[in-house]
């Protein structure tokens, strides 16, 4: 059977995508990107119609991380002062953000913390914050807090009402040693299995453009399928000044589209997100990317500005898609930024809009 026929069978879910075909989809010269996107459109529309979910990130701790992930502006070896760093936001500040998100009709509130992972005290604090949010506001809660391998602590979060845990695998096991030396790929996989066993939905994704091969990306797409990952952010590497990695220049919009299509074919039911770097690397081709992806971030990423909500919604609607308001985290009234020109870092007013306010 020809590659296209095998991919079509995967798109129609008559068979699973194989590792070899996933890697070939990224580079086969006789398979056009448009053909691949048309195949990705089949499972995308089957599971999500023409709907697009919007997501917003809230950094509850920024910087001060002892780890050395080479793609991350928050790692220990990043240049001091390169980002607007701070230790933990207060409970009141987090509740004020959640309240505002709820007021704006958000579906979910995402707490993102820098760091290797939470200890017992950290989990107790997060559990109490999650309980408070769930008691007060009808929001789903997602937490991204690093490595977590203790089943008892994962259970504590689940019992507090945590809906989803984010922990990106980022690349393949084979390539992991090239991007980080302070922890192992196995730590990241164990985190996913621990949270899944506790009954928490998983969000885990990739950063494309860190010197990995098509085989590495195919391997990761298969691993995320094996982990039953519900949500897959596909990030395209943003070269923040001072990063230890500088590979993103190898990315083209065409390749990024193929990557999104491959992740969709490998994970037909997952929420596949066109995540960080969509403005810089996919640019005017973003409407085509929606044939594979059914969600995206608005108002930027952890430390880098991105398209504002109004610009993004206009792009979605002009492409013939619609915002899935019932499953979106609508932005909390941030100032309009328009399209960022290159990599522009966020400042404290964007990262901590409720710093001095209570709930
Ligand atoms: S553990 Fe997380 S916050 Fe720390 S350097 Fe790695 S990615 Fe960045």
Tab-separated table of C-alpha atoms and ligand atoms in Angstrom:
chain	number	residue	atom	x	y	z
A	1	UNK	CA	0.000	0.000	0.000
A	2	UNK	CA	1.284	3.487	-0.889
A	3	UNK	CA	2.108	6.006	1.876
A	4	UNK	CA	-0.899	8.196	0.975
A	5	UNK	CA	-3.280	5.240	1.243
A	6	UNK	CA	-1.872	4.252	4.623
A	7	UNK	CA	-2.177	7.817	5.888
A	8	UNK	CA	-5.728	7.981	4.555
A	9	UNK	CA	-6.585	4.785	6.434
A	10	UNK	CA	-5.174	6.386	9.594
A	11	UNK	CA	-7.178	9.562	8.932
A	12	UNK	CA	-10.372	7.544	8.573
A	13	UNK	CA	-9.307	5.627	11.695
A	14	UNK	CA	-9.365	2.305	9.973
A	15	UNK	CA	-5.846	1.742	11.325
A	16	UNK	CA	-3.317	3.449	13.620
A	17	UNK	CA	-0.581	5.567	12.132
A	18	UNK	CA	2.751	3.711	12.251
A	19	UNK	CA	5.999	5.262	13.471
A	20	UNK	CA	7.566	4.926	10.027
A	21	UNK	CA	4.629	6.575	8.244
A	22	UNK	CA	4.513	9.389	10.811
A	23	UNK	CA	8.169	10.205	10.113
A	24	UNK	CA	7.663	9.874	6.327
A	25	UNK	CA	4.701	12.276	6.462
A	26	UNK	CA	7.095	15.025	7.541
A	27	UNK	CA	9.444	14.667	4.612
A	28	UNK	CA	8.026	12.526	1.764
A	29	UNK	CA	8.675	14.549	-1.440
A	30	UNK	CA	5.714	13.023	-3.308
A	31	UNK	CA	3.208	13.987	-0.603
A	32	UNK	CA	2.164	17.636	-0.727
A	33	UNK	CA	1.500	19.592	2.453
A	34	UNK	CA	-2.012	20.381	1.225
A	35	UNK	CA	-2.741	16.655	0.740
A	36	UNK	CA	-1.508	15.933	4.251
A	37	UNK	CA	-3.628	18.746	5.716
A	38	UNK	CA	-6.678	17.440	3.888
A	39	UNK	CA	-6.111	14.072	5.528
A	40	UNK	CA	-5.654	15.702	8.955
A	41	UNK	CA	-8.932	17.565	8.405
A	42	UNK	CA	-10.874	14.270	8.468
A	43	UNK	CA	-10.308	13.370	12.172
A	44	UNK	CA	-10.209	17.061	13.126
A	45	UNK	CA	-13.710	17.645	11.781
A	46	UNK	CA	-14.984	14.299	12.999
A	47	UNK	CA	-14.116	15.120	16.616
A	48	UNK	CA	-14.236	18.928	16.729
A	49	UNK	CA	-16.145	20.132	13.681
A	50	UNK	CA	-14.916	23.613	12.688
A	51	UNK	CA	-14.584	24.737	16.316
A	52	UNK	CA	-11.394	26.286	17.781
A	53	UNK	CA	-10.607	26.492	21.506
A	54	UNK	CA	-8.700	29.487	22.890
A	55	UNK	CA	-6.322	29.067	25.839
A	56	UNK	CA	-4.672	31.565	28.172
A	57	UNK	CA	-1.626	30.895	30.371
A	58	UNK	CA	-1.201	32.329	33.883
A	59	UNK	CA	2.321	32.128	35.357
A	60	UNK	CA	1.970	31.713	39.115
A	61	UNK	CA	5.765	31.474	39.514
A	62	UNK	CA	8.155	32.839	36.900
A	63	UNK	CA	11.873	31.988	36.801
A	64	UNK	CA	14.006	30.827	39.776
A	65	UNK	CA	14.170	27.250	38.432
A	66	UNK	CA	17.103	24.981	39.401
A	67	UNK	CA	16.801	22.927	36.183
A	68	UNK	CA	18.681	23.579	32.941
A	69	UNK	CA	16.207	22.893	30.100
A	70	UNK	CA	17.970	24.600	27.193
A	71	UNK	CA	14.777	25.931	25.571
A	72	UNK	CA	13.488	27.661	28.697
A	73	UNK	CA	13.985	31.295	29.718
A	74	UNK	CA	13.303	30.315	33.339
A	75	UNK	CA	16.178	27.870	33.756
A	76	UNK	CA	18.955	28.364	36.312
A	77	UNK	CA	21.570	29.428	33.784
A	78	UNK	CA	19.436	32.071	32.029
A	79	UNK	CA	20.907	35.572	32.128
A	80	UNK	CA	19.735	37.426	35.270
A	81	UNK	CA	17.056	39.993	34.470
A	82	UNK	CA	16.243	38.491	31.067
A	83	UNK	CA	12.614	37.880	32.105
A	84	UNK	CA	10.264	39.543	34.617
A	85	UNK	CA	10.745	36.862	37.265
A	86	UNK	CA	8.978	36.443	40.610
A	87	UNK	CA	8.413	33.713	43.166
A	88	UNK	CA	4.876	32.603	44.061
A	89	UNK	CA	1.869	34.799	43.404
A	90	UNK	CA	-0.249	35.104	46.535
A	91	UNK	CA	-3.413	33.053	46.915
A	92	UNK	CA	-5.393	36.307	46.726
A	93	UNK	CA	-3.704	37.235	43.452
A	94	UNK	CA	-4.449	33.835	41.937
A	95	UNK	CA	-8.073	33.973	43.067
A	96	UNK	CA	-8.417	37.456	41.568
A	97	UNK	CA	-7.163	36.087	38.229
A	98	UNK	CA	-9.561	33.144	38.415
A	99	UNK	CA	-12.446	35.475	39.273
A	100	UNK	CA	-11.649	37.673	36.281
A	101	UNK	CA	-11.363	34.636	34.005
A	102	UNK	CA	-14.759	33.451	35.235
A	103	UNK	CA	-16.275	36.902	34.726
A	104	UNK	CA	-15.044	36.839	31.120
A	105	UNK	CA	-16.711	33.490	30.508
A	106	UNK	CA	-13.607	31.291	30.684
A	107	UNK	CA	-14.010	27.527	30.667
A	108	UNK	CA	-10.700	26.782	32.386
A	109	UNK	CA	-8.055	28.496	34.496
A	110	UNK	CA	-4.456	27.321	33.889
A	111	UNK	CA	-1.836	27.782	36.631
A	112	UNK	CA	1.735	27.454	35.385
A	113	UNK	CA	4.687	27.338	37.768
A	114	UNK	CA	8.392	27.254	36.997
A	115	UNK	CA	10.473	24.712	38.856
A	116	UNK	CA	11.547	21.072	38.943
A	117	UNK	CA	8.395	19.998	40.735
A	118	UNK	CA	6.284	20.544	43.832
A	119	UNK	CA	7.145	18.921	47.173
A	120	UNK	CA	4.640	17.912	49.831
A	121	UNK	CA	4.142	21.525	50.988
A	122	UNK	CA	3.746	22.734	47.412
A	123	UNK	CA	1.079	20.139	46.692
A	124	UNK	CA	-0.802	21.080	49.869
A	125	UNK	CA	-0.775	24.723	48.746
A	126	UNK	CA	-1.938	23.898	45.214
A	127	UNK	CA	-4.657	21.586	46.554
A	128	UNK	CA	-5.963	24.355	48.774
A	129	UNK	CA	-5.905	26.881	45.898
A	130	UNK	CA	-7.685	24.430	43.577
A	131	UNK	CA	-10.368	23.815	46.212
A	132	UNK	CA	-10.913	27.556	46.669
A	133	UNK	CA	-11.216	28.132	42.907
A	134	UNK	CA	-13.619	25.210	42.500
A	135	UNK	CA	-15.757	26.337	45.460
A	136	UNK	CA	-16.072	29.876	44.169
A	137	UNK	CA	-16.075	29.669	40.387
A	138	UNK	CA	-17.444	27.218	37.795
A	139	UNK	CA	-14.030	26.739	36.184
A	140	UNK	CA	-12.021	23.720	35.158
A	141	UNK	CA	-8.502	23.920	36.592
A	142	UNK	CA	-5.266	22.894	34.878
A	143	UNK	CA	-1.952	22.861	36.753
A	144	UNK	CA	1.555	22.804	35.289
A	145	UNK	CA	3.972	22.375	38.193
A	146	UNK	CA	6.752	20.077	37.024
A	147	UNK	CA	7.821	16.545	37.896
A	148	UNK	CA	5.382	14.691	40.153
A	149	UNK	CA	5.909	10.959	40.687
A	150	UNK	CA	4.367	10.375	44.129
A	151	UNK	CA	0.960	8.701	43.667
A	152	UNK	CA	-0.255	9.994	47.031
A	153	UNK	CA	0.478	13.609	46.091
A	154	UNK	CA	-1.172	13.169	42.697
A	155	UNK	CA	-4.215	11.766	44.480
A	156	UNK	CA	-4.276	14.826	46.727
A	157	UNK	CA	-4.547	17.071	43.670
A	158	UNK	CA	-7.230	14.858	42.133
A	159	UNK	CA	-9.273	14.947	45.337
A	160	UNK	CA	-8.978	18.741	45.436
A	161	UNK	CA	-10.699	18.778	42.032
A	162	UNK	CA	-7.807	19.183	39.594
A	163	UNK	CA	-9.109	18.485	36.088
A	164	UNK	CA	-5.937	18.484	34.004
A	165	UNK	CA	-2.155	18.413	34.562
A	166	UNK	CA	0.288	19.777	31.993
A	167	UNK	CA	3.756	18.297	31.686
A	168	UNK	CA	5.337	18.502	28.238
A	169	UNK	CA	7.597	15.690	27.028
A	170	UNK	CA	8.966	18.243	24.537
A	171	UNK	CA	10.997	15.839	22.396
A	172	UNK	CA	11.820	12.145	21.988
A	173	UNK	CA	13.580	10.043	24.607
A	174	UNK	CA	16.484	9.693	22.182
A	175	UNK	CA	16.943	13.471	21.874
A	176	UNK	CA	16.215	14.433	25.475
A	177	UNK	CA	19.852	14.445	26.607
A	178	UNK	CA	20.555	17.179	24.030
A	179	UNK	CA	18.151	19.640	25.663
A	180	UNK	CA	18.402	18.932	29.404
A	181	UNK	CA	20.903	17.404	31.828
A	182	UNK	CA	19.286	17.920	35.234
A	183	UNK	CA	16.494	15.394	34.889
A	184	UNK	CA	15.622	12.382	32.738
A	185	UNK	CA	12.977	11.700	30.150
A	186	UNK	CA	11.825	8.900	32.436
A	187	UNK	CA	10.967	11.517	35.100
A	188	UNK	CA	8.659	13.223	32.631
A	189	UNK	CA	6.972	10.007	31.506
A	190	UNK	CA	6.532	8.871	35.088
A	191	UNK	CA	4.832	12.177	35.860
A	192	UNK	CA	2.306	11.534	33.101
A	193	UNK	CA	1.532	7.988	34.222
A	194	UNK	CA	1.250	9.058	37.882
A	195	UNK	CA	-1.289	11.782	37.119
A	196	UNK	CA	-3.221	9.583	34.708
A	197	UNK	CA	-3.436	6.842	37.347
A	198	UNK	CA	-4.857	9.410	39.767
A	199	UNK	CA	-7.639	10.125	37.274
A	200	UNK	CA	-6.367	13.518	36.098
A	201	UNK	CA	-6.568	14.346	32.370
A	202	UNK	CA	-3.189	14.862	30.681
A	203	UNK	CA	-1.856	17.767	28.655
A	204	UNK	CA	1.596	17.146	27.181
A	205	UNK	CA	3.256	18.507	24.103
A	206	UNK	CA	6.295	19.183	22.017
A	207	UNK	CA	8.712	21.960	21.129
A	208	UNK	CA	9.616	21.700	17.449
A	209	UNK	CA	12.895	23.192	16.238
A	210	UNK	CA	15.441	22.065	18.847
A	211	UNK	CA	17.654	20.114	16.463
A	212	UNK	CA	15.497	16.977	16.504
A	213	UNK	CA	14.893	14.717	13.486
A	214	UNK	CA	11.522	13.839	11.894
A	215	UNK	CA	11.917	10.426	13.558
A	216	UNK	CA	12.187	12.120	16.970
A	217	UNK	CA	8.921	13.994	16.359
A	218	UNK	CA	7.195	10.846	15.106
A	219	UNK	CA	8.418	8.959	18.170
A	220	UNK	CA	7.030	11.656	20.473
A	221	UNK	CA	3.669	11.698	18.684
A	222	UNK	CA	3.401	7.936	19.252
A	223	UNK	CA	4.471	8.251	22.889
A	224	UNK	CA	1.761	10.840	23.526
A	225	UNK	CA	-0.771	8.490	21.982
A	226	UNK	CA	0.451	5.675	24.273
A	227	UNK	CA	0.071	8.021	27.262
A	228	UNK	CA	-3.571	8.714	26.248
A	229	UNK	CA	-2.833	12.440	26.154
A	230	UNK	CA	-6.010	14.497	25.906
A	231	UNK	CA	-4.347	17.796	24.993
A	232	UNK	CA	-1.197	18.268	22.892
A	233	UNK	CA	0.365	21.738	22.618
A	234	UNK	CA	2.610	21.810	19.549
A	235	UNK	CA	5.107	24.618	20.202
A	236	UNK	CA	7.565	25.985	17.671
A	237	UNK	CA	10.812	27.061	19.286
A	238	UNK	CA	11.108	30.767	20.050
A	239	UNK	CA	14.703	31.921	20.369
A	240	UNK	CA	14.495	34.094	23.478
A	241	UNK	CA	17.825	35.916	23.966
A	242	UNK	CA	20.071	33.823	26.204
A	243	UNK	CA	18.548	30.463	25.332
A	244	UNK	CA	21.011	27.575	25.297
A	245	UNK	CA	19.447	26.265	22.053
A	246	UNK	CA	19.423	28.133	18.771
A	247	UNK	CA	17.926	25.853	16.154
A	248	UNK	CA	14.601	27.402	15.203
A	249	UNK	CA	16.033	28.983	12.044
A	250	UNK	CA	15.635	25.556	10.440
A	251	UNK	CA	11.820	25.745	10.657
A	252	UNK	CA	9.662	26.670	7.676
A	253	UNK	CA	5.908	27.297	7.744
A	254	UNK	CA	5.450	24.291	5.467
A	255	UNK	CA	7.281	21.980	7.853
A	256	UNK	CA	5.310	23.322	10.838
A	257	UNK	CA	2.051	22.539	8.996
A	258	UNK	CA	3.247	18.992	8.318
A	259	UNK	CA	4.135	18.542	11.981
A	260	UNK	CA	0.651	19.646	13.083
A	261	UNK	CA	-0.964	17.317	10.543
A	262	UNK	CA	1.194	14.387	11.684
A	263	UNK	CA	0.336	14.959	15.369
A	264	UNK	CA	-3.371	15.045	14.417
A	265	UNK	CA	-3.147	11.792	12.444
A	266	UNK	CA	-1.255	10.092	15.284
A	267	UNK	CA	-3.670	11.424	17.939
A	268	UNK	CA	-7.009	11.767	16.128
A	269	UNK	CA	-9.155	12.504	19.185
A	270	UNK	CA	-6.720	14.757	21.062
A	271	UNK	CA	-6.974	18.503	21.343
A	272	UNK	CA	-4.041	19.453	19.101
A	273	UNK	CA	-2.902	23.010	19.794
A	274	UNK	CA	-1.058	25.394	17.491
A	275	UNK	CA	0.944	26.800	20.399
A	276	UNK	CA	3.973	29.046	21.005
A	277	UNK	CA	5.691	30.409	17.937
A	278	UNK	CA	2.688	30.214	15.606
A	279	UNK	CA	3.043	33.901	14.749
A	280	UNK	CA	6.774	33.724	13.968
A	281	UNK	CA	7.009	30.341	12.256
A	282	UNK	CA	3.598	29.758	10.631
A	283	UNK	CA	2.568	33.376	10.080
A	284	UNK	CA	0.171	33.833	7.154
A	285	UNK	CA	-0.328	30.060	6.890
A	286	UNK	CA	-2.098	29.862	10.267
A	287	UNK	CA	-5.554	29.500	8.648
A	288	UNK	CA	-4.312	26.327	6.904
A	289	UNK	CA	-2.954	25.045	10.220
A	290	UNK	CA	-6.523	25.043	11.591
A	291	UNK	CA	-7.261	22.093	9.293
A	292	UNK	CA	-5.143	20.049	11.727
A	293	UNK	CA	-5.189	22.012	15.002
A	294	UNK	CA	-8.376	22.697	16.954
A	295	UNK	CA	-6.976	25.006	19.610
A	296	UNK	CA	-4.430	27.766	20.169
A	297	UNK	CA	-3.100	30.202	22.739
A	298	UNK	CA	-4.064	33.859	22.744
A	299	UNK	CA	-2.280	36.768	24.425
A	300	UNK	CA	1.130	35.130	24.187
A	301	UNK	CA	3.068	32.434	25.974
A	302	UNK	CA	4.891	32.109	29.286
A	303	UNK	CA	7.251	35.017	28.779
A	304	UNK	CA	6.789	36.039	25.159
A	305	UNK	CA	4.033	38.137	23.635
A	306	UNK	CA	1.808	36.717	20.925
A	307	UNK	CA	-1.261	37.662	18.920
A	308	UNK	CA	-4.018	39.314	20.922
A	309	UNK	CA	-7.469	37.759	21.118
A	310	UNK	CA	-9.149	40.122	18.632
A	311	UNK	CA	-6.538	39.463	15.919
A	312	UNK	CA	-6.733	35.724	16.556
A	313	UNK	CA	-10.535	35.556	16.488
A	314	UNK	CA	-10.568	37.508	13.218
A	315	UNK	CA	-8.093	35.047	11.699
A	316	UNK	CA	-10.197	32.075	12.864
A	317	UNK	CA	-13.461	33.480	11.473
A	318	UNK	CA	-11.978	34.597	8.166
A	319	UNK	CA	-10.667	31.050	7.706
A	320	UNK	CA	-14.211	29.671	8.061
A	321	UNK	CA	-13.834	28.340	11.620
A	322	UNK	CA	-15.599	29.427	14.816
A	323	UNK	CA	-14.442	30.020	18.391
A	324	UNK	CA	-15.667	27.282	20.727
A	325	UNK	CA	-16.703	29.679	23.487
A	326	UNK	CA	-17.985	26.846	25.686
A	327	UNK	CA	-14.481	25.313	25.889
A	328	UNK	CA	-12.255	28.410	25.729
A	329	UNK	CA	-10.322	30.383	28.348
A	330	UNK	CA	-11.186	33.832	27.143
A	331	UNK	CA	-8.594	36.538	27.785
A	332	UNK	CA	-8.947	38.713	30.827
A	333	UNK	CA	-9.034	42.135	29.216
A	334	UNK	CA	-5.322	42.458	28.529
A	335	UNK	CA	-4.285	45.496	26.502
A	336	UNK	CA	-4.332	44.919	22.748
A	337	UNK	CA	-0.903	44.150	21.343
A	338	UNK	CA	-1.535	43.248	17.717
A	339	UNK	CA	0.935	40.972	15.987
A	340	UNK	CA	4.315	40.973	17.755
A	341	UNK	CA	7.268	41.772	15.553
A	342	UNK	CA	9.767	39.043	16.470
A	343	UNK	CA	10.335	37.806	20.025
A	344	UNK	CA	9.020	40.424	22.466
A	345	UNK	CA	9.149	39.624	26.183
A	346	UNK	CA	6.184	40.245	28.472
A	347	UNK	CA	6.523	42.712	31.334
A	348	UNK	CA	5.179	42.485	34.881
A	349	UNK	CA	1.883	44.339	34.136
A	350	UNK	CA	0.966	41.543	31.711
A	351	UNK	CA	2.187	38.729	33.929
A	352	UNK	CA	0.755	40.051	37.208
A	353	UNK	CA	-2.315	42.209	36.394
A	354	UNK	CA	-3.772	41.641	39.881
A	355	UNK	CA	-0.589	41.917	41.932
A	356	UNK	CA	-2.005	44.337	44.478
A	357	UNK	CA	-5.630	43.261	44.442
A	358	UNK	CA	-7.536	40.781	46.538
A	359	UNK	CA	-10.355	38.561	45.271
B	1	LIG	S1	11.933	22.548	34.735
B	1	LIG	FE1	10.377	23.835	33.720
B	1	LIG	S2	10.745	25.954	34.440
B	1	LIG	FE2	12.579	24.711	34.958
B	1	LIG	S3	14.004	25.061	33.252
B	1	LIG	FE3	12.838	23.163	32.782
B	1	LIG	S4	11.037	23.866	31.572
B	1	LIG	FE4	11.943	25.697	32.549
